[in-house]
Amino acid sequence: MQITEGFMPFQNYQTYYRVVGDLNNGQTPLLLLHGGPGSTHNYFEAFDQLTAQTGRPVVMYDQLGCGKSDMPDNPSLWTAATWMAELQALRQYLGLQQIHLLGQSWGGMLAIIYLCDHRPQGIQSLTLASTLSSAKLWAQEQHRMIGFMAPDDQAAIAHAETTGDFTQPDYVTANRHFMERHAAGPVTAASPEFLRWPKRSGTTAYTTAWGPNEYCPTGTLSDYEYTEQLTKLTVPTLVTSGVNDLCTPLVAKTMVDHLPQVEWTLFAHSRHMAFIEEPAAYLARLTTWLAKHD
């Protein structure tokens, strides 16, 4: 299977990209937008199987501030505008005129901003994977789920939020419990190889743009509210989420209720990354969806 890696000049920096398959084979490529901000492309290597099974080329990249891309020490960069400009530059650099677009978590937010604010051409379908249209609703739902945790964990999180100190050991433990329940478990020797590779997470990009954790959006994305704008999106859209996801069924249904052309698949055995936890079912669903909208 053909894999092409490279770096795109972006502003004064370098953005790493990875293309699986042949962009000139006549199939519309799938462009992937990773989460975080700062989570890297690594987990998207699960989609190499899509190319292996169908021949469809898949494009992924590390957004500025993480992974193999540059990580400049400039907090003013960590805004939606930076990553939006990078996405637009990458499409132009790689000649991605017609694409299917999939954004997971923050990547889905970036996709929503892209389509709502910039009205790009050539988007044949959109997949919103475990993402959100409202930072306020997201925070509300995370706090609802915190209410089901052990009393000690709830108390540690509440204390951290009150004091603004997110470094205490009891909070760190509580937050780990929360993320293991709703995001992902620890990487182990049994995890797929691409999850075990070393990666440079964009911690500064995440805390600056989002906040200290999933339930306290205090950063540059804290005013992200796009629910009402979804009604203007005419691109066929697939929403995917997991039953135990940070993207709760309410978060997902809120998007579904506002999107004009939408289908929703809820994965029964998944948290925040159904393509990792139910890979065969996810790829089967996505393969059907993409073929329908080629």
mmCIF file of C-alpha atoms in Angstrom:
data_model
loop_
_atom_site.group_PDB
_atom_site.id
_atom_site.type_symbol
_atom_site.label_atom_id
_atom_site.label_comp_id
_atom_site.label_asym_id
_atom_site.label_seq_id
_atom_site.Cartn_x
_atom_site.Cartn_y
_atom_site.Cartn_z
ATOM 1 C CA MET A 1 0.000 0.000 0.000
ATOM 2 C CA GLN A 2 1.406 3.359 -1.060
ATOM 3 C CA ILE A 3 2.128 5.789 1.807
ATOM 4 C CA THR A 4 3.502 9.259 1.120
ATOM 5 C CA GLU A 5 4.746 11.501 3.930
ATOM 6 C CA GLY A 6 5.877 15.078 3.668
ATOM 7 C CA PHE A 7 5.878 18.581 5.086
ATOM 8 C CA MET A 8 3.907 21.566 3.865
ATOM 9 C CA PRO A 9 5.287 25.068 4.421
ATOM 10 C CA PHE A 10 2.708 26.960 6.485
ATOM 11 C CA GLN A 11 3.353 30.548 7.521
ATOM 12 C CA ASN A 12 6.867 30.282 9.002
ATOM 13 C CA TYR A 13 6.406 26.655 10.024
ATOM 14 C CA GLN A 14 6.124 23.103 8.706
ATOM 15 C CA THR A 15 2.987 20.929 8.769
ATOM 16 C CA TYR A 16 3.419 17.159 8.534
ATOM 17 C CA TYR A 17 1.029 15.218 6.307
ATOM 18 C CA ARG A 18 0.541 11.547 5.456
ATOM 19 C CA VAL A 19 -1.263 10.255 2.359
ATOM 20 C CA VAL A 20 -2.349 6.607 2.188
ATOM 21 C CA GLY A 21 -3.039 5.371 -1.332
ATOM 22 C CA ASP A 22 -2.932 7.207 -4.656
ATOM 23 C CA LEU A 23 -4.576 10.630 -4.850
ATOM 24 C CA ASN A 24 -4.792 10.236 -8.626
ATOM 25 C CA ASN A 25 -6.596 6.887 -8.771
ATOM 26 C CA GLY A 26 -9.997 8.430 -9.518
ATOM 27 C CA GLN A 27 -11.549 7.869 -6.091
ATOM 28 C CA THR A 28 -12.539 10.867 -3.993
ATOM 29 C CA PRO A 29 -10.101 11.080 -1.069
ATOM 30 C CA LEU A 30 -11.089 11.190 2.587
ATOM 31 C CA LEU A 31 -9.467 14.041 4.543
ATOM 32 C CA LEU A 32 -9.191 13.522 8.310
ATOM 33 C CA LEU A 33 -9.115 16.263 10.968
ATOM 34 C CA HIS A 34 -7.795 15.033 14.307
ATOM 35 C CA GLY A 35 -8.941 15.996 17.774
ATOM 36 C CA GLY A 36 -7.434 17.798 20.703
ATOM 37 C CA PRO A 37 -6.418 20.380 19.734
ATOM 38 C CA GLY A 38 -3.069 18.642 19.909
ATOM 39 C CA SER A 39 -3.976 14.959 19.728
ATOM 40 C CA THR A 40 -1.924 14.148 16.552
ATOM 41 C CA HIS A 41 -2.846 12.009 13.538
ATOM 42 C CA ASN A 42 -1.639 8.730 15.091
ATOM 43 C CA TYR A 43 -4.998 7.163 15.910
ATOM 44 C CA PHE A 44 -6.196 7.921 12.355
ATOM 45 C CA GLU A 45 -3.817 5.267 11.046
ATOM 46 C CA ALA A 46 -6.762 2.980 11.833
ATOM 47 C CA PHE A 47 -8.142 4.295 8.526
ATOM 48 C CA ASP A 48 -5.279 2.730 6.573
ATOM 49 C CA GLN A 49 -7.623 -0.265 6.478
ATOM 50 C CA LEU A 50 -10.144 1.766 4.508
ATOM 51 C CA THR A 51 -7.581 2.258 1.747
ATOM 52 C CA ALA A 52 -6.508 -1.377 1.950
ATOM 53 C CA GLN A 53 -10.106 -2.565 1.567
ATOM 54 C CA THR A 54 -11.455 -0.072 -0.979
ATOM 55 C CA GLY A 55 -8.502 1.703 -2.608
ATOM 56 C CA ARG A 56 -9.863 5.087 -1.489
ATOM 57 C CA PRO A 57 -6.992 7.457 -0.659
ATOM 58 C CA VAL A 58 -6.924 8.857 2.868
ATOM 59 C CA VAL A 59 -5.157 12.071 3.908
ATOM 60 C CA MET A 60 -4.216 12.884 7.495
ATOM 61 C CA TYR A 61 -1.925 15.452 9.066
ATOM 62 C CA ASP A 62 -0.626 16.770 12.371
ATOM 63 C CA GLN A 63 -2.086 20.182 13.003
ATOM 64 C CA LEU A 64 0.415 22.865 13.940
ATOM 65 C CA GLY A 65 1.370 22.529 17.599
ATOM 66 C CA CYS A 66 1.602 18.750 17.837
ATOM 67 C CA GLY A 67 3.049 15.539 16.450
ATOM 68 C CA LYS A 68 5.584 15.800 13.650
ATOM 69 C CA SER A 69 4.503 19.343 12.788
ATOM 70 C CA ASP A 70 6.239 22.339 14.294
ATOM 71 C CA MET A 71 5.383 23.253 17.882
ATOM 72 C CA PRO A 72 6.220 26.950 18.113
ATOM 73 C CA ASP A 73 6.352 28.631 21.507
ATOM 74 C CA ASN A 74 3.755 31.235 20.609
ATOM 75 C CA PRO A 75 0.448 30.956 22.519
ATOM 76 C CA SER A 76 -1.193 33.536 20.246
ATOM 77 C CA LEU A 77 -1.239 30.902 17.488
ATOM 78 C CA TRP A 78 -3.640 28.570 19.281
ATOM 79 C CA THR A 79 -6.918 29.807 17.860
ATOM 80 C CA ALA A 80 -9.404 28.390 15.385
ATOM 81 C CA ALA A 81 -8.147 30.901 12.795
ATOM 82 C CA THR A 82 -4.668 29.346 12.720
ATOM 83 C CA TRP A 83 -5.894 25.805 12.191
ATOM 84 C CA MET A 84 -8.479 27.000 9.671
ATOM 85 C CA ALA A 85 -5.809 28.677 7.569
ATOM 86 C CA GLU A 86 -3.706 25.512 7.812
ATOM 87 C CA LEU A 87 -6.598 23.333 6.606
ATOM 88 C CA GLN A 88 -7.239 25.637 3.653
ATOM 89 C CA ALA A 89 -3.526 25.677 2.798
ATOM 90 C CA LEU A 90 -3.290 21.883 2.939
ATOM 91 C CA ARG A 91 -6.183 21.392 0.525
ATOM 92 C CA GLN A 92 -4.519 23.753 -1.911
ATOM 93 C CA TYR A 93 -1.029 22.290 -1.423
ATOM 94 C CA LEU A 94 -2.170 18.713 -2.073
ATOM 95 C CA GLY A 95 -4.695 19.650 -4.774
ATOM 96 C CA LEU A 96 -7.636 18.265 -2.807
ATOM 97 C CA GLN A 97 -10.393 19.793 -4.923
ATOM 98 C CA GLN A 98 -13.055 17.139 -4.235
ATOM 99 C CA ILE A 99 -13.021 15.457 -0.827
ATOM 100 C CA HIS A 100 -14.989 13.652 1.786
ATOM 101 C CA LEU A 101 -14.257 15.303 5.152
ATOM 102 C CA LEU A 102 -14.165 13.589 8.560
ATOM 103 C CA GLY A 103 -13.474 15.460 11.777
ATOM 104 C CA GLN A 104 -13.233 13.782 15.170
ATOM 105 C CA SER A 105 -13.791 15.696 18.430
ATOM 106 C CA TRP A 106 -12.018 19.085 17.999
ATOM 107 C CA GLY A 107 -11.507 18.093 14.354
ATOM 108 C CA GLY A 108 -15.282 18.011 13.976
ATOM 109 C CA MET A 109 -15.501 21.488 15.448
ATOM 110 C CA LEU A 110 -12.926 22.645 12.902
ATOM 111 C CA ALA A 111 -14.970 21.042 10.117
ATOM 112 C CA ILE A 112 -18.147 22.762 11.316
ATOM 113 C CA ILE A 113 -16.420 26.153 11.470
ATOM 114 C CA TYR A 114 -14.972 25.525 7.996
ATOM 115 C CA LEU A 115 -18.300 24.707 6.402
ATOM 116 C CA CYS A 116 -20.395 27.290 8.252
ATOM 117 C CA ASP A 117 -18.034 30.254 8.033
ATOM 118 C CA HIS A 118 -16.120 29.630 4.798
ATOM 119 C CA ARG A 119 -18.565 27.730 2.556
ATOM 120 C CA PRO A 120 -15.815 25.719 0.835
ATOM 121 C CA GLN A 121 -16.341 24.068 -2.523
ATOM 122 C CA GLY A 122 -15.818 20.399 -3.258
ATOM 123 C CA ILE A 123 -17.029 18.811 -0.006
ATOM 124 C CA GLN A 124 -18.989 15.733 -1.081
ATOM 125 C CA SER A 125 -19.823 14.526 2.413
ATOM 126 C CA LEU A 126 -19.080 15.352 6.033
ATOM 127 C CA THR A 127 -18.602 12.902 8.895
ATOM 128 C CA LEU A 128 -18.812 14.376 12.391
ATOM 129 C CA ALA A 129 -17.236 11.820 14.708
ATOM 130 C CA SER A 130 -17.776 12.234 18.456
ATOM 131 C CA THR A 131 -17.819 16.015 18.199
ATOM 132 C CA LEU A 132 -19.943 18.989 19.263
ATOM 133 C CA SER A 133 -21.706 22.102 18.071
ATOM 134 C CA SER A 134 -21.761 23.887 21.455
ATOM 135 C CA ALA A 135 -18.988 24.307 24.029
ATOM 136 C CA LYS A 136 -21.615 25.238 26.620
ATOM 137 C CA LEU A 137 -23.666 22.082 26.075
ATOM 138 C CA TRP A 138 -20.494 19.974 26.041
ATOM 139 C CA ALA A 139 -19.430 21.327 29.443
ATOM 140 C CA GLN A 140 -22.949 20.824 30.802
ATOM 141 C CA GLU A 141 -23.001 17.184 29.697
ATOM 142 C CA GLN A 142 -19.516 16.447 31.062
ATOM 143 C CA HIS A 143 -20.584 17.800 34.452
ATOM 144 C CA ARG A 144 -23.725 15.663 34.331
ATOM 145 C CA MET A 145 -21.559 12.581 33.818
ATOM 146 C CA ILE A 146 -19.169 13.640 36.587
ATOM 147 C CA GLY A 147 -22.226 13.324 38.837
ATOM 148 C CA PHE A 148 -22.137 9.547 38.335
ATOM 149 C CA MET A 149 -18.543 9.217 39.547
ATOM 150 C CA ALA A 150 -17.363 8.163 43.004
ATOM 151 C CA PRO A 151 -17.891 10.875 45.647
ATOM 152 C CA ASP A 152 -14.135 11.329 46.169
ATOM 153 C CA ASP A 153 -13.608 11.913 42.450
ATOM 154 C CA GLN A 154 -16.498 14.364 42.308
ATOM 155 C CA ALA A 155 -15.111 16.275 45.278
ATOM 156 C CA ALA A 156 -11.602 16.433 43.795
ATOM 157 C CA ILE A 157 -12.898 17.784 40.480
ATOM 158 C CA ALA A 158 -15.159 20.327 42.200
ATOM 159 C CA HIS A 159 -12.275 21.525 44.377
ATOM 160 C CA ALA A 160 -9.986 21.917 41.359
ATOM 161 C CA GLU A 161 -12.624 23.913 39.518
ATOM 162 C CA THR A 162 -13.184 26.160 42.541
ATOM 163 C CA THR A 163 -9.495 26.853 43.170
ATOM 164 C CA GLY A 164 -8.272 26.753 39.580
ATOM 165 C CA ASP A 165 -5.559 24.319 40.681
ATOM 166 C CA PHE A 166 -5.576 21.312 38.355
ATOM 167 C CA THR A 167 -2.295 19.848 39.625
ATOM 168 C CA GLN A 168 -3.289 18.099 42.855
ATOM 169 C CA PRO A 169 -2.900 14.292 42.842
ATOM 170 C CA ASP A 170 -6.521 13.605 43.801
ATOM 171 C CA TYR A 171 -7.742 15.724 40.876
ATOM 172 C CA VAL A 172 -5.288 14.107 38.452
ATOM 173 C CA THR A 173 -6.583 10.679 39.529
ATOM 174 C CA ALA A 174 -10.224 11.750 39.246
ATOM 175 C CA ASN A 175 -9.714 13.227 35.802
ATOM 176 C CA ARG A 176 -7.971 10.045 34.675
ATOM 177 C CA HIS A 177 -10.964 8.026 35.899
ATOM 178 C CA PHE A 178 -13.303 10.313 33.947
ATOM 179 C CA MET A 179 -11.294 10.085 30.743
ATOM 180 C CA GLU A 180 -10.926 6.308 30.994
ATOM 181 C CA ARG A 181 -14.687 6.028 31.341
ATOM 182 C CA HIS A 182 -15.639 8.318 28.461
ATOM 183 C CA ALA A 183 -12.588 8.887 26.197
ATOM 184 C CA ALA A 184 -10.137 5.973 26.069
ATOM 185 C CA GLY A 185 -8.313 3.488 28.236
ATOM 186 C CA PRO A 186 -4.556 3.355 28.688
ATOM 187 C CA VAL A 187 -2.395 2.222 25.799
ATOM 188 C CA THR A 188 -1.115 -1.302 26.483
ATOM 189 C CA ALA A 189 0.947 -3.960 24.732
ATOM 190 C CA ALA A 190 -2.324 -5.230 23.234
ATOM 191 C CA SER A 191 -3.173 -1.852 21.653
ATOM 192 C CA PRO A 192 -2.759 -1.397 17.892
ATOM 193 C CA GLU A 193 0.827 -0.640 16.951
ATOM 194 C CA PHE A 194 0.046 2.870 15.721
ATOM 195 C CA LEU A 195 -1.274 3.784 19.190
ATOM 196 C CA ARG A 196 1.921 2.524 20.840
ATOM 197 C CA TRP A 197 4.279 4.694 18.805
ATOM 198 C CA PRO A 198 5.736 7.688 20.646
ATOM 199 C CA LYS A 199 3.912 10.920 19.932
ATOM 200 C CA ARG A 200 4.320 14.576 20.792
ATOM 201 C CA SER A 201 0.980 15.715 22.155
ATOM 202 C CA GLY A 202 0.190 19.403 21.852
ATOM 203 C CA THR A 203 -0.497 20.054 25.521
ATOM 204 C CA THR A 204 0.048 23.812 25.242
ATOM 205 C CA ALA A 205 -2.186 24.039 22.188
ATOM 206 C CA TYR A 206 -4.910 22.106 24.046
ATOM 207 C CA THR A 207 -4.836 24.090 27.282
ATOM 208 C CA THR A 208 -4.605 27.422 25.452
ATOM 209 C CA ALA A 209 -7.389 26.698 22.964
ATOM 210 C CA TRP A 210 -9.726 24.531 25.056
ATOM 211 C CA GLY A 211 -8.793 24.479 28.732
ATOM 212 C CA PRO A 212 -7.391 22.297 31.533
ATOM 213 C CA ASN A 213 -9.714 19.362 30.817
ATOM 214 C CA GLU A 214 -12.769 18.337 28.801
ATOM 215 C CA TYR A 215 -15.326 19.929 31.145
ATOM 216 C CA CYS A 216 -13.794 23.386 31.631
ATOM 217 C CA PRO A 217 -13.668 25.150 28.241
ATOM 218 C CA THR A 218 -11.854 28.337 29.259
ATOM 219 C CA GLY A 219 -9.594 28.855 26.236
ATOM 220 C CA THR A 220 -9.866 30.554 22.871
ATOM 221 C CA LEU A 221 -12.578 28.068 21.796
ATOM 222 C CA SER A 222 -14.741 28.650 24.878
ATOM 223 C CA ASP A 223 -17.250 30.743 22.904
ATOM 224 C CA TYR A 224 -17.680 28.073 20.214
ATOM 225 C CA GLU A 225 -21.448 27.946 19.560
ATOM 226 C CA TYR A 226 -22.557 26.663 16.131
ATOM 227 C CA THR A 227 -25.748 24.711 16.820
ATOM 228 C CA GLU A 228 -28.094 27.174 15.118
ATOM 229 C CA GLN A 229 -25.759 27.570 12.133
ATOM 230 C CA LEU A 230 -25.953 23.835 11.393
ATOM 231 C CA THR A 231 -29.339 24.433 9.774
ATOM 232 C CA LYS A 232 -27.482 26.085 6.849
ATOM 233 C CA LEU A 233 -25.301 23.057 6.092
ATOM 234 C CA THR A 234 -26.570 21.309 2.987
ATOM 235 C CA VAL A 235 -23.661 18.844 2.740
ATOM 236 C CA PRO A 236 -24.769 15.246 3.461
ATOM 237 C CA THR A 237 -23.611 14.589 7.020
ATOM 238 C CA LEU A 238 -23.008 11.426 9.022
ATOM 239 C CA VAL A 239 -22.848 11.816 12.802
ATOM 240 C CA THR A 240 -21.116 9.012 14.697
ATOM 241 C CA SER A 241 -20.725 8.605 18.442
ATOM 242 C CA GLY A 242 -20.398 6.005 21.187
ATOM 243 C CA VAL A 243 -22.804 5.133 23.971
ATOM 244 C CA ASN A 244 -20.175 6.005 26.627
ATOM 245 C CA ASP A 245 -18.716 8.921 24.681
ATOM 246 C CA LEU A 246 -17.711 12.401 25.822
ATOM 247 C CA CYS A 247 -20.022 13.206 22.914
ATOM 248 C CA THR A 248 -23.122 12.090 24.771
ATOM 249 C CA PRO A 249 -26.301 11.074 22.954
ATOM 250 C CA LEU A 250 -27.730 14.521 23.816
ATOM 251 C CA VAL A 251 -24.726 16.281 22.265
ATOM 252 C CA ALA A 252 -25.013 14.119 19.156
ATOM 253 C CA LYS A 253 -28.790 14.459 18.880
ATOM 254 C CA THR A 254 -28.542 18.234 19.211
ATOM 255 C CA MET A 255 -26.437 18.263 16.045
ATOM 256 C CA VAL A 256 -28.685 15.732 14.306
ATOM 257 C CA ASP A 257 -31.787 17.806 15.060
ATOM 258 C CA HIS A 258 -30.300 20.845 13.322
ATOM 259 C CA LEU A 259 -28.628 19.282 10.280
ATOM 260 C CA PRO A 260 -30.807 19.209 7.121
ATOM 261 C CA GLN A 261 -29.251 16.113 5.475
ATOM 262 C CA VAL A 262 -28.109 13.812 8.252
ATOM 263 C CA GLU A 263 -27.762 10.218 9.379
ATOM 264 C CA TRP A 264 -26.611 9.154 12.853
ATOM 265 C CA THR A 265 -24.918 5.937 13.897
ATOM 266 C CA LEU A 266 -24.541 5.300 17.635
ATOM 267 C CA PHE A 267 -21.967 2.626 18.459
ATOM 268 C CA ALA A 268 -23.032 0.468 21.393
ATOM 269 C CA HIS A 269 -19.595 -0.513 22.675
ATOM 270 C CA SER A 270 -17.572 2.660 22.241
ATOM 271 C CA ARG A 271 -16.332 5.694 24.043
ATOM 272 C CA HIS A 272 -14.779 8.670 22.210
ATOM 273 C CA MET A 273 -13.132 6.748 19.349
ATOM 274 C CA ALA A 274 -15.507 4.203 17.850
ATOM 275 C CA PHE A 275 -13.117 3.599 14.949
ATOM 276 C CA ILE A 276 -10.618 2.260 17.518
ATOM 277 C CA GLU A 277 -13.032 0.346 19.753
ATOM 278 C CA GLU A 278 -15.328 -1.030 17.025
ATOM 279 C CA PRO A 279 -13.088 -0.784 13.947
ATOM 280 C CA ALA A 280 -14.834 -3.331 11.726
ATOM 281 C CA ALA A 281 -18.301 -1.902 12.345
ATOM 282 C CA TYR A 282 -17.073 1.677 11.960
ATOM 283 C CA LEU A 283 -15.231 1.054 8.699
ATOM 284 C CA ALA A 284 -18.202 -0.849 7.278
ATOM 285 C CA ARG A 285 -20.510 2.062 8.102
ATOM 286 C CA LEU A 286 -18.108 4.648 6.730
ATOM 287 C CA THR A 287 -17.415 2.665 3.560
ATOM 288 C CA THR A 288 -21.139 2.507 2.763
ATOM 289 C CA TRP A 289 -21.576 6.200 3.544
ATOM 290 C CA LEU A 290 -18.683 7.370 1.376
ATOM 291 C CA ALA A 291 -19.708 5.200 -1.570
ATOM 292 C CA LYS A 292 -23.236 6.607 -1.346
ATOM 293 C CA HIS A 293 -21.940 10.155 -1.705
ATOM 294 C CA ASP A 294 -19.133 9.709 -4.250
#
